[in-house]
Amino acid sequence: MSHSDLPSFQCYHRLGGSNSDVKEAWQDVQFYPHTHASLDPVFAVTGTSRNTAVYRCVRNEDREASIELIRWFGDQSQSDRSDIPNPALNSVEWTHTNDGDPLLMVAGANPAINILNVSTGNLVMTLAGHGKLVTELVISPTDHTILASASYDRSIRLWTLDPACEGQRTVAILAGDGGHKFDIIALVSMSRAYTLEANTSQGWHRKGRYLLSGGMDTMVNLWMIPEDEKLKKNLGSDNPIMMAYPHFSSTDIHHDYVDCVKFYNDLIISRAAKENTILLWKIDNFSSNDSPPASPPLPHSPIVQSRTPVRVPVTPLSGTRSAWGGKFQRLLQFEYPQTDPFYMRFGLLHELGMHPVLAAGNTKSKIFFWDLQVLEEAGLGENVPGAGKKKKRDNNRAPTSCGLAVTMAGKKMARESSHTSESSAASDPSNPAHSETSKASVSSKGDDLGATTGIGDHFKSIVPHKTETIPNVSFAIRGMAWSRNGEWLVACGDYGMVAVMDRWGHRRPPSSI
């Protein structure tokens, strides 16, 4: 048992029962980030059925993994708009009240965002302002009352959930000439362990100053968020802060819909539809430890004031502009087959004292795992000292890229129901789950090492270190989430499927921090 162990399939739950013919998909899943380490982790799923379910990960008397339903929210859309015949949900996020009650935020085809109290089961707030479908919700890592949302209306909005601001909830709007030219479908996601004050981030850089977005225009933007003092000064104002220009913008990284982006410290992990890869890259000269640039770069303009003839390109020579100078660098590329559709989100475990692990599912019930600690030890390229040399591994050693974190213990969630979900056991002999471990990931041969590290070729795809196949049902995996303790991984997707994986059983390897 070690931190290098990767999850194995345990059970699945299907909406309506294991023999159901339900076609609706669970589109998003998120664990509640404030559950104390001694308590069973809790997660929520939402989807096209317009329902939201809250489950607890549990073990039976034989220590077999399962999930237990503790809260069910029916259709909260309350929409009478004729242009939204089926106001499906596609994004869920967690925060909490000032007294510790867990809150769920859900959004989708109906532009309104609903805030639900999990303890009471009540709808406590609705945020209205977007003009089209809301695609993603992410809470600030430094303030549990600041929410960011992305929409098909090509804007990102920052909202305040502060009870004192009952009037205007919109704090800032990120949109304009320098922003997205088409629908936004992704906001960056980062491990909750590396926040400065509260472990609540599902969409910001850990320091709360930067927000990444991706869209159908193939663009990735990095926005600098106003300082807390400026945001707080504007709370409740009828004139929200308007931001038209991001500090970094590029259409050169991906060539199709960018539907998932995450910070990995100051590095970025992203993917786009039809590319069948996941990229790890960095912005040239960007460091969150430095003071941010004073102003963002302006887009290319063909207008020139000159007394002499000049040649002006019709389009910019580069699709990248950056306030830090330079462009970006590709570092690694992960092999991610059978993932042509958009709106498929990967999951990143990035917690103190644990190996960082990237997990991603495809359209054929397969989940791929990459241990980023292995890649770190091998080196991220030819310019890294010792790259290509096999290092002696300490499977319990924490990653050297870890930062400090403050652990926030949340309020224990009440057991609203003792109903255990109908599940399919992983040990079912009629159709067992299939697990594959890359031979290259455990081989000592130098040629094999390159297959799982990508050393020396940033365009060579790194094969997964492990692949798990969910049995019995072939479905597209739309979202996945890790529990804070790194023990559980939950994947959701088409046909109302929720698949549960775990590692270590009920035990955990020791942390070196």
Coordinates of C-alpha atoms in Angstrom, one line a residue:
M1 CA 0.0 0.0 0.0
S2 CA 1.5 3.3 -1.1
H3 CA 0.7 6.7 -2.6
S4 CA 1.7 5.3 -6.0
D5 CA -1.4 2.9 -6.0
L6 CA -4.0 3.9 -8.6
P7 CA -7.8 3.4 -8.1
S8 CA -9.7 0.2 -9.0
F9 CA -13.3 -0.1 -10.0
Q10 CA -15.6 -1.1 -7.1
C11 CA -19.3 -0.6 -8.1
Y12 CA -21.7 1.5 -10.2
H13 CA -25.1 3.0 -9.7
R14 CA -27.5 3.6 -12.6
L15 CA -30.3 6.1 -12.4
G16 CA -33.5 4.0 -12.2
G17 CA -31.8 0.8 -11.3
S18 CA -29.2 -1.5 -12.9
N19 CA -31.6 -2.7 -15.7
S20 CA -32.9 0.8 -16.4
D21 CA -33.2 2.2 -19.9
V22 CA -32.7 5.8 -18.8
K23 CA -31.0 7.9 -21.5
E24 CA -30.4 11.0 -19.4
A25 CA -26.8 11.7 -18.4
W26 CA -25.2 12.8 -15.2
Q27 CA -23.0 15.7 -16.6
D28 CA -21.0 16.8 -13.5
V29 CA -19.8 15.5 -10.2
Q30 CA -18.1 17.2 -7.3
F31 CA -17.0 16.1 -3.8
Y32 CA -17.9 18.4 -0.8
P33 CA -14.4 19.8 0.0
H34 CA -14.9 20.5 3.7
T35 CA -15.7 17.0 5.1
H36 CA -13.5 16.1 8.0
A37 CA -10.9 13.4 7.2
S38 CA -12.5 11.1 9.8
L39 CA -15.9 11.2 8.0
D40 CA -17.2 9.5 4.9
P41 CA -16.8 11.8 1.9
V42 CA -19.9 13.2 0.2
F43 CA -20.4 14.1 -3.4
A44 CA -23.1 15.5 -5.7
V45 CA -24.1 14.8 -9.3
T46 CA -26.3 16.7 -11.6
G47 CA -27.4 16.2 -15.2
T48 CA -29.9 16.3 -18.1
S49 CA -32.6 14.7 -15.9
R50 CA -32.8 18.1 -14.2
N51 CA -32.2 16.4 -10.9
T52 CA -29.4 16.7 -8.4
A53 CA -28.4 13.8 -6.1
V54 CA -26.1 13.9 -3.0
Y55 CA -24.4 10.6 -2.0
R56 CA -22.0 9.4 0.7
C57 CA -19.2 7.0 0.0
V58 CA -19.5 4.1 2.4
R59 CA -18.3 0.5 3.1
N60 CA -20.4 -2.4 4.2
E61 CA -19.5 -4.9 6.9
D62 CA -17.1 -6.7 4.5
R63 CA -15.4 -3.4 3.7
E64 CA -16.8 -3.4 0.2
A65 CA -17.3 0.1 -1.3
S66 CA -20.7 1.5 -2.1
I67 CA -22.6 4.8 -2.1
E68 CA -25.6 5.9 0.0
L69 CA -28.2 8.5 -1.1
I70 CA -28.6 11.2 1.5
R71 CA -30.4 14.0 -0.4
W72 CA -32.4 14.3 -3.7
F73 CA -33.3 17.6 -5.3
G74 CA -35.9 17.4 -8.0
D75 CA -36.3 19.8 -11.0
Q76 CA -35.6 23.3 -9.7
S77 CA -35.7 25.1 -13.0
Q78 CA -39.1 26.9 -12.6
S79 CA -38.7 28.1 -16.1
D80 CA -41.5 29.2 -18.4
R81 CA -39.3 30.1 -21.3
S82 CA -40.5 28.5 -24.5
D83 CA -37.0 28.5 -25.9
I84 CA -35.8 26.1 -23.2
P85 CA -38.1 23.0 -23.6
N86 CA -35.7 20.9 -21.5
P87 CA -33.8 23.0 -19.0
A88 CA -31.1 20.3 -18.3
L89 CA -28.4 20.8 -15.7
N90 CA -24.7 20.4 -16.5
S91 CA -22.7 22.0 -13.6
V92 CA -22.6 21.6 -9.9
E93 CA -20.3 23.3 -7.3
W94 CA -20.1 23.4 -3.5
T95 CA -19.7 26.1 -0.9
H96 CA -21.1 26.7 2.6
T97 CA -23.0 29.2 4.7
N98 CA -21.3 31.3 7.4
D99 CA -22.6 28.8 10.0
G100 CA -21.3 25.8 8.1
D101 CA -24.3 24.4 6.3
P102 CA -23.2 22.9 2.9
L103 CA -24.6 24.7 -0.1
L104 CA -25.0 23.3 -3.7
M105 CA -25.0 25.5 -6.7
V106 CA -26.5 24.0 -9.9
A107 CA -26.9 25.5 -13.4
G108 CA -27.6 24.5 -17.0
A109 CA -29.8 25.4 -19.9
N110 CA -31.9 27.7 -17.8
P111 CA -29.5 30.8 -17.4
A112 CA -30.5 31.1 -13.7
I113 CA -28.2 29.6 -11.1
N114 CA -29.9 27.9 -8.1
I115 CA -28.4 27.7 -4.6
L116 CA -29.6 24.7 -2.5
N117 CA -29.1 24.1 1.2
V118 CA -28.2 20.4 1.5
S119 CA -29.0 20.3 5.3
T120 CA -32.6 21.7 4.9
G121 CA -33.3 20.7 1.3
N122 CA -34.5 24.2 0.5
L123 CA -33.8 26.5 -2.5
V124 CA -32.2 29.5 -0.8
M125 CA -31.2 31.8 -3.6
T126 CA -31.4 32.2 -7.4
L127 CA -28.8 34.2 -9.4
A128 CA -30.1 35.7 -12.6
G129 CA -28.1 37.7 -15.2
H130 CA -26.7 35.4 -17.9
G131 CA -28.6 35.5 -21.2
K132 CA -27.9 31.9 -22.3
L133 CA -27.0 28.5 -21.0
V134 CA -24.6 28.4 -18.0
T135 CA -21.8 25.9 -18.6
E136 CA -19.6 25.9 -15.5
L137 CA -19.6 27.1 -11.9
V138 CA -16.5 27.6 -9.7
I139 CA -16.1 29.0 -6.2
S140 CA -13.2 31.3 -5.2
P141 CA -10.3 29.7 -3.2
T142 CA -10.0 32.7 -1.0
D143 CA -13.7 33.7 -0.4
H144 CA -16.5 31.1 -0.1
T145 CA -19.0 33.8 -1.1
I146 CA -17.6 34.7 -4.5
L147 CA -18.8 32.5 -7.4
A148 CA -17.6 32.5 -11.0
S149 CA -19.9 31.3 -13.8
A150 CA -19.3 30.8 -17.6
S151 CA -22.0 30.9 -20.2
Y152 CA -22.9 30.6 -23.9
D153 CA -23.5 34.3 -23.8
R154 CA -19.7 34.6 -24.1
S155 CA -19.3 36.1 -20.6
I156 CA -17.9 35.1 -17.2
R157 CA -19.7 36.6 -14.2
L158 CA -18.5 36.9 -10.7
W159 CA -21.3 36.8 -8.1
T160 CA -21.5 37.5 -4.4
L161 CA -23.4 35.1 -2.1
D162 CA -22.9 37.3 0.9
P163 CA -26.3 37.5 2.7
A164 CA -25.8 41.2 3.3
C165 CA -26.0 41.8 -0.5
E166 CA -29.6 41.1 -1.3
G167 CA -29.8 43.4 -4.3
Q168 CA -27.3 43.3 -7.1
R169 CA -25.5 40.0 -6.9
T170 CA -23.2 40.5 -9.9
V171 CA -19.8 41.8 -8.9
A172 CA -17.9 41.7 -12.2
I173 CA -18.4 40.7 -15.8
L174 CA -15.5 39.4 -17.9
A175 CA -16.4 39.9 -21.6
G176 CA -15.8 42.1 -24.5
D177 CA -13.6 42.8 -27.5
G178 CA -10.6 40.9 -26.0
G179 CA -12.6 38.0 -24.6
H180 CA -14.2 35.0 -26.1
K181 CA -15.8 35.3 -29.6
F182 CA -18.0 32.3 -29.1
D183 CA -19.6 30.2 -26.3
I184 CA -17.6 29.6 -23.2
I185 CA -17.7 26.0 -21.9
A186 CA -14.9 25.7 -19.4
L187 CA -13.5 27.5 -16.3
V188 CA -10.2 26.4 -14.8
S189 CA -10.2 24.0 -12.0
M190 CA -7.4 23.5 -9.4
S191 CA -6.8 21.1 -6.5
R192 CA -8.4 22.4 -3.3
A193 CA -5.3 21.6 -1.2
Y194 CA -3.3 24.6 -2.4
T195 CA -5.5 27.5 -1.4
L196 CA -4.4 30.3 0.9
E197 CA -7.3 30.5 3.3
A198 CA -10.2 28.2 2.5
N199 CA -10.1 24.9 0.6
T200 CA -13.1 25.7 -1.6
S201 CA -11.6 26.3 -5.0
Q202 CA -13.0 24.6 -8.0
G203 CA -12.2 27.2 -10.6
W204 CA -9.4 29.6 -9.8
H205 CA -5.6 29.8 -9.3
R206 CA -4.8 28.9 -5.7
K207 CA -4.1 32.6 -4.9
G208 CA -7.5 33.8 -6.1
R209 CA -6.0 36.3 -8.6
Y210 CA -6.3 34.4 -11.8
L211 CA -9.1 32.6 -13.6
L212 CA -8.8 30.5 -16.8
S213 CA -11.5 30.0 -19.4
G214 CA -11.9 27.9 -22.5
G215 CA -14.5 28.1 -25.3
M216 CA -15.9 27.0 -28.6
D217 CA -13.7 29.6 -30.3
T218 CA -10.7 27.3 -29.4
M219 CA -9.5 30.1 -27.2
V220 CA -7.9 29.8 -23.7
N221 CA -7.9 33.0 -21.7
L222 CA -6.3 33.9 -18.4
W223 CA -8.1 36.7 -16.5
M224 CA -6.6 38.7 -13.7
I225 CA -9.3 39.1 -11.0
P226 CA -9.5 42.5 -9.1
E227 CA -8.0 42.5 -5.6
D228 CA -10.3 41.6 -2.8
E229 CA -10.6 45.2 -1.6
K230 CA -11.9 46.3 -5.0
L231 CA -14.3 43.5 -5.2
K232 CA -15.7 44.1 -1.7
K233 CA -16.0 47.8 -2.4
N234 CA -18.2 47.0 -5.4
L235 CA -20.4 44.5 -3.6
G236 CA -24.1 45.3 -4.1
S237 CA -23.3 48.0 -6.6
D238 CA -25.6 48.5 -9.7
N239 CA -22.4 49.0 -11.7
P240 CA -20.4 45.8 -11.7
I241 CA -16.7 45.8 -12.7
M242 CA -16.3 45.4 -16.4
M243 CA -13.2 43.5 -17.7
A244 CA -12.9 43.2 -21.5
Y245 CA -9.3 42.0 -21.9
P246 CA -7.6 39.0 -20.4
H247 CA -3.9 39.0 -19.5
F248 CA -3.3 36.0 -21.7
S249 CA -5.2 34.8 -24.7
S250 CA -4.4 32.1 -27.3
T251 CA -6.1 30.1 -30.1
D252 CA -2.8 28.4 -30.9
I253 CA -2.9 25.7 -28.1
H254 CA -6.0 23.8 -29.2
H255 CA -7.9 23.6 -32.5
D256 CA -11.4 22.6 -31.4
Y257 CA -13.8 23.3 -28.5
V258 CA -11.8 23.7 -25.2
D259 CA -14.0 22.1 -22.6
C260 CA -11.7 21.4 -19.6
V261 CA -8.8 23.5 -18.2
K262 CA -7.1 23.1 -14.8
F263 CA -4.3 24.8 -13.0
Y264 CA -1.5 22.5 -11.8
N265 CA 0.3 25.0 -9.6
D266 CA 1.4 27.6 -12.2
L267 CA 1.2 25.0 -15.0
I268 CA -2.0 24.4 -17.0
I269 CA -3.7 21.1 -18.0
S270 CA -6.3 21.4 -20.8
R271 CA -8.1 19.4 -23.5
A272 CA -10.3 20.0 -26.5
A273 CA -12.8 18.0 -28.4
K274 CA -11.6 15.7 -31.3
E275 CA -7.9 16.0 -30.4
N276 CA -7.8 12.8 -28.3
T277 CA -5.0 14.2 -26.1
I278 CA -4.6 16.2 -22.9
L279 CA -1.9 18.9 -22.8
L280 CA 0.3 20.1 -20.0
W281 CA 1.7 23.5 -20.8
K282 CA 2.9 26.8 -19.3
I283 CA 2.6 30.5 -20.0
D284 CA 6.1 32.0 -20.8
N285 CA 7.4 34.0 -17.8
F286 CA 4.2 33.6 -15.7
S287 CA 4.7 33.2 -12.0
S288 CA 2.0 33.7 -9.4
N289 CA 4.8 34.7 -6.9
D290 CA 5.5 37.9 -9.0
S291 CA 3.4 41.0 -9.0
P292 CA 0.9 40.8 -11.9
P293 CA 1.5 43.0 -15.0
A294 CA -0.2 46.4 -14.8
S295 CA -2.4 46.0 -17.9
P296 CA -3.5 43.3 -20.3
P297 CA -2.3 43.2 -23.9
L298 CA -4.7 44.6 -26.5
P299 CA -5.9 42.6 -29.5
H300 CA -4.3 43.1 -33.0
S301 CA -5.7 46.1 -34.8
P302 CA -5.4 46.9 -38.6
I303 CA -5.7 50.6 -37.9
V304 CA -2.4 52.4 -38.2
Q305 CA -1.6 56.2 -38.1
S306 CA 1.3 56.8 -40.5
R307 CA 2.4 59.3 -43.1
T308 CA 4.1 56.6 -45.1
P309 CA 2.7 53.4 -46.6
V310 CA 2.9 50.4 -44.4
R311 CA 1.9 46.7 -44.8
V312 CA -0.6 45.5 -42.2
P313 CA -1.6 41.8 -42.1
V314 CA -5.3 41.2 -42.4
T315 CA -5.1 38.8 -39.5
P316 CA -2.5 38.7 -36.6
L317 CA 0.6 36.6 -37.3
S318 CA 0.1 34.8 -34.0
G319 CA -3.1 33.8 -32.2
T320 CA -1.4 34.4 -28.8
R321 CA -1.0 37.6 -26.8
S322 CA 0.4 37.8 -23.3
A323 CA 1.0 40.5 -20.7
W324 CA 4.1 38.5 -19.6
G325 CA 5.8 38.7 -23.1
G326 CA 6.5 35.6 -25.1
K327 CA 3.8 32.9 -25.7
F328 CA 3.5 29.5 -24.2
Q329 CA 5.4 26.2 -24.0
R330 CA 4.0 22.7 -24.4
L331 CA 5.5 20.4 -21.7
L332 CA 3.7 17.1 -22.0
Q333 CA 1.0 15.4 -24.0
F334 CA -1.2 12.6 -22.7
E335 CA -2.8 9.9 -24.9
Y336 CA -6.6 10.2 -24.5
P337 CA -8.3 8.0 -27.1
Q338 CA -12.0 7.9 -28.1
T339 CA -12.8 11.3 -26.8
D340 CA -14.1 13.2 -29.8
P341 CA -17.2 14.8 -28.1
F342 CA -17.0 18.0 -26.2
Y343 CA -18.0 18.5 -22.6
M344 CA -15.9 15.7 -21.1
R345 CA -14.1 16.8 -17.9
F346 CA -11.0 15.1 -16.5
G347 CA -10.1 15.1 -12.8
L348 CA -6.9 16.1 -11.0
L349 CA -5.9 14.9 -7.5
H350 CA -3.5 17.5 -6.1
E351 CA -3.3 17.2 -2.3
L352 CA -0.5 17.6 0.3
G353 CA 1.4 14.5 1.0
M354 CA 0.0 12.5 -2.0
H355 CA 1.1 11.8 -5.5
P356 CA -0.7 14.1 -7.9
V357 CA -2.8 12.0 -10.3
L358 CA -4.6 12.9 -13.5
A359 CA -7.7 10.8 -14.3
A360 CA -9.8 11.0 -17.5
G361 CA -12.7 9.0 -18.9
N362 CA -13.6 8.3 -22.6
T363 CA -16.7 7.4 -24.5
K364 CA -16.1 3.6 -24.0
S365 CA -16.4 3.3 -20.2
K366 CA -12.6 3.5 -19.8
I367 CA -10.8 5.6 -17.2
F368 CA -7.1 6.5 -17.7
F369 CA -4.7 7.4 -14.9
W370 CA -1.3 9.2 -15.0
D371 CA 0.8 9.5 -11.9
L372 CA 2.3 13.0 -12.3
Q373 CA 4.9 12.2 -9.6
V374 CA 6.4 9.6 -12.0
L375 CA 6.6 12.3 -14.6
E376 CA 8.1 14.8 -12.2
E377 CA 10.8 12.4 -11.1
A378 CA 11.6 11.6 -14.8
G379 CA 11.9 15.2 -15.7
L380 CA 9.6 17.3 -17.9
G381 CA 11.9 17.5 -20.9
E382 CA 15.4 17.6 -22.2
N383 CA 16.3 20.9 -20.4
V384 CA 15.4 19.5 -17.0
P385 CA 18.6 18.4 -15.0
G386 CA 18.6 14.6 -14.9
A387 CA 15.9 14.2 -17.5
G388 CA 15.8 10.7 -18.9
K389 CA 17.6 9.2 -16.0
K390 CA 15.7 6.6 -14.0
K391 CA 15.5 7.8 -10.4
K392 CA 15.0 5.6 -7.4
R393 CA 11.4 6.0 -6.4
D394 CA 10.0 6.6 -3.0
N395 CA 6.3 5.8 -3.4
N396 CA 5.3 7.5 -0.2
R397 CA 7.2 10.7 -0.9
A398 CA 5.1 13.8 -1.4
P399 CA 5.5 15.7 -4.7
T400 CA 8.2 18.4 -4.6
S401 CA 5.8 20.8 -6.4
C402 CA 3.5 20.9 -3.3
G403 CA 2.8 24.2 -1.7
L404 CA 1.5 24.9 1.8
A405 CA -2.2 24.5 2.5
V406 CA -4.6 25.2 5.3
T407 CA -7.0 22.4 6.0
M408 CA -10.5 23.5 6.7
A409 CA -12.7 21.1 8.6
G410 CA -16.3 21.4 7.5
K411 CA -19.6 20.8 9.4
K412 CA -20.6 17.1 9.5
M413 CA -23.4 16.5 7.0
A414 CA -26.5 15.0 8.6
R415 CA -27.6 11.5 7.5
E416 CA -30.8 12.3 5.8
S417 CA -31.4 8.8 4.5
S418 CA -30.1 5.3 5.2
H419 CA -31.1 4.2 1.7
T420 CA -28.2 2.4 0.0
S421 CA -28.0 2.9 -3.8
E422 CA -28.6 -0.1 -6.0
S423 CA -25.1 -1.0 -7.1
S424 CA -23.3 -3.5 -9.3
A425 CA -20.4 -5.1 -7.4
A426 CA -17.0 -5.0 -9.0
S427 CA -16.5 -8.7 -8.2
D428 CA -19.4 -9.8 -10.4
P429 CA -17.9 -12.9 -12.1
S430 CA -20.3 -12.6 -15.1
N431 CA -18.7 -9.4 -16.4
P432 CA -15.7 -8.3 -14.3
A433 CA -14.2 -4.9 -14.5
H434 CA -11.0 -4.8 -16.6
S435 CA -7.8 -3.2 -15.4
E436 CA -4.7 -2.6 -17.4
T437 CA -1.3 -1.3 -16.1
S438 CA 1.1 0.0 -18.7
K439 CA 4.2 -2.2 -18.9
A440 CA 6.3 0.8 -19.6
S441 CA 5.3 2.3 -16.3
V442 CA 6.9 -0.5 -14.3
S443 CA 9.7 -1.3 -16.6
S444 CA 13.3 -0.4 -15.9
K445 CA 14.2 -0.2 -19.6
G446 CA 15.0 3.2 -20.9
D447 CA 13.1 2.8 -24.2
D448 CA 9.9 1.9 -22.3
L449 CA 10.3 4.8 -19.9
G450 CA 9.8 7.3 -22.7
A451 CA 6.3 5.8 -23.4
T452 CA 5.1 7.0 -20.0
T453 CA 7.2 10.1 -19.5
G454 CA 7.4 11.7 -23.0
I455 CA 11.0 12.6 -22.3
G456 CA 12.6 14.5 -25.2
D457 CA 9.4 14.9 -27.3
H458 CA 6.7 17.3 -26.2
F459 CA 4.4 16.1 -29.1
K460 CA 4.7 12.4 -28.2
S461 CA 1.7 11.1 -26.3
I462 CA 2.3 9.6 -22.9
V463 CA 0.3 6.3 -22.5
P464 CA -1.8 5.9 -19.3
H465 CA -0.1 4.4 -16.3
K466 CA -3.3 2.4 -15.7
T467 CA -6.6 1.9 -17.4
E468 CA -9.9 0.8 -15.7
T469 CA -12.9 -0.4 -17.7
I470 CA -16.4 -0.1 -16.2
P471 CA -18.3 -3.4 -16.8
N472 CA -21.7 -4.1 -18.2
V473 CA -22.6 -0.7 -19.6
S474 CA -20.8 1.1 -22.4
F475 CA -21.2 4.8 -21.8
A476 CA -19.4 8.2 -22.3
I477 CA -17.9 9.5 -19.1
R478 CA -18.7 13.2 -18.7
G479 CA -17.1 14.1 -15.4
M480 CA -15.1 12.8 -12.5
A481 CA -14.0 14.0 -9.1
W482 CA -11.5 12.9 -6.4
S483 CA -12.3 12.9 -2.6
R484 CA -10.0 15.2 -0.6
N485 CA -8.3 12.2 1.1
G486 CA -7.4 10.7 -2.3
E487 CA -9.1 7.4 -1.5
W488 CA -12.2 7.7 -3.7
L489 CA -12.8 8.6 -7.4
V490 CA -16.3 9.0 -8.8
A491 CA -17.1 9.2 -12.5
C492 CA -20.4 10.1 -14.0
G493 CA -21.8 10.0 -17.5
D494 CA -24.4 8.9 -20.0
Y495 CA -27.3 6.6 -19.2
G496 CA -27.5 7.9 -15.6
M497 CA -24.2 6.2 -14.7
V498 CA -22.2 6.8 -11.5
A499 CA -19.1 4.6 -11.2
V500 CA -17.1 4.4 -7.9
M501 CA -13.4 3.6 -7.6
D502 CA -11.2 3.5 -4.6
R503 CA -7.7 2.6 -3.5
W504 CA -6.2 1.3 -0.2
G505 CA -9.5 0.0 1.1
H506 CA -10.3 1.5 4.5
R507 CA -6.6 2.2 5.2
R508 CA -4.4 4.9 3.9
P509 CA -0.6 5.1 3.5
P510 CA 1.3 7.5 5.7
S511 CA 1.9 11.0 4.5
S512 CA 5.4 12.4 4.5
I513 CA 4.2 15.9 5.4

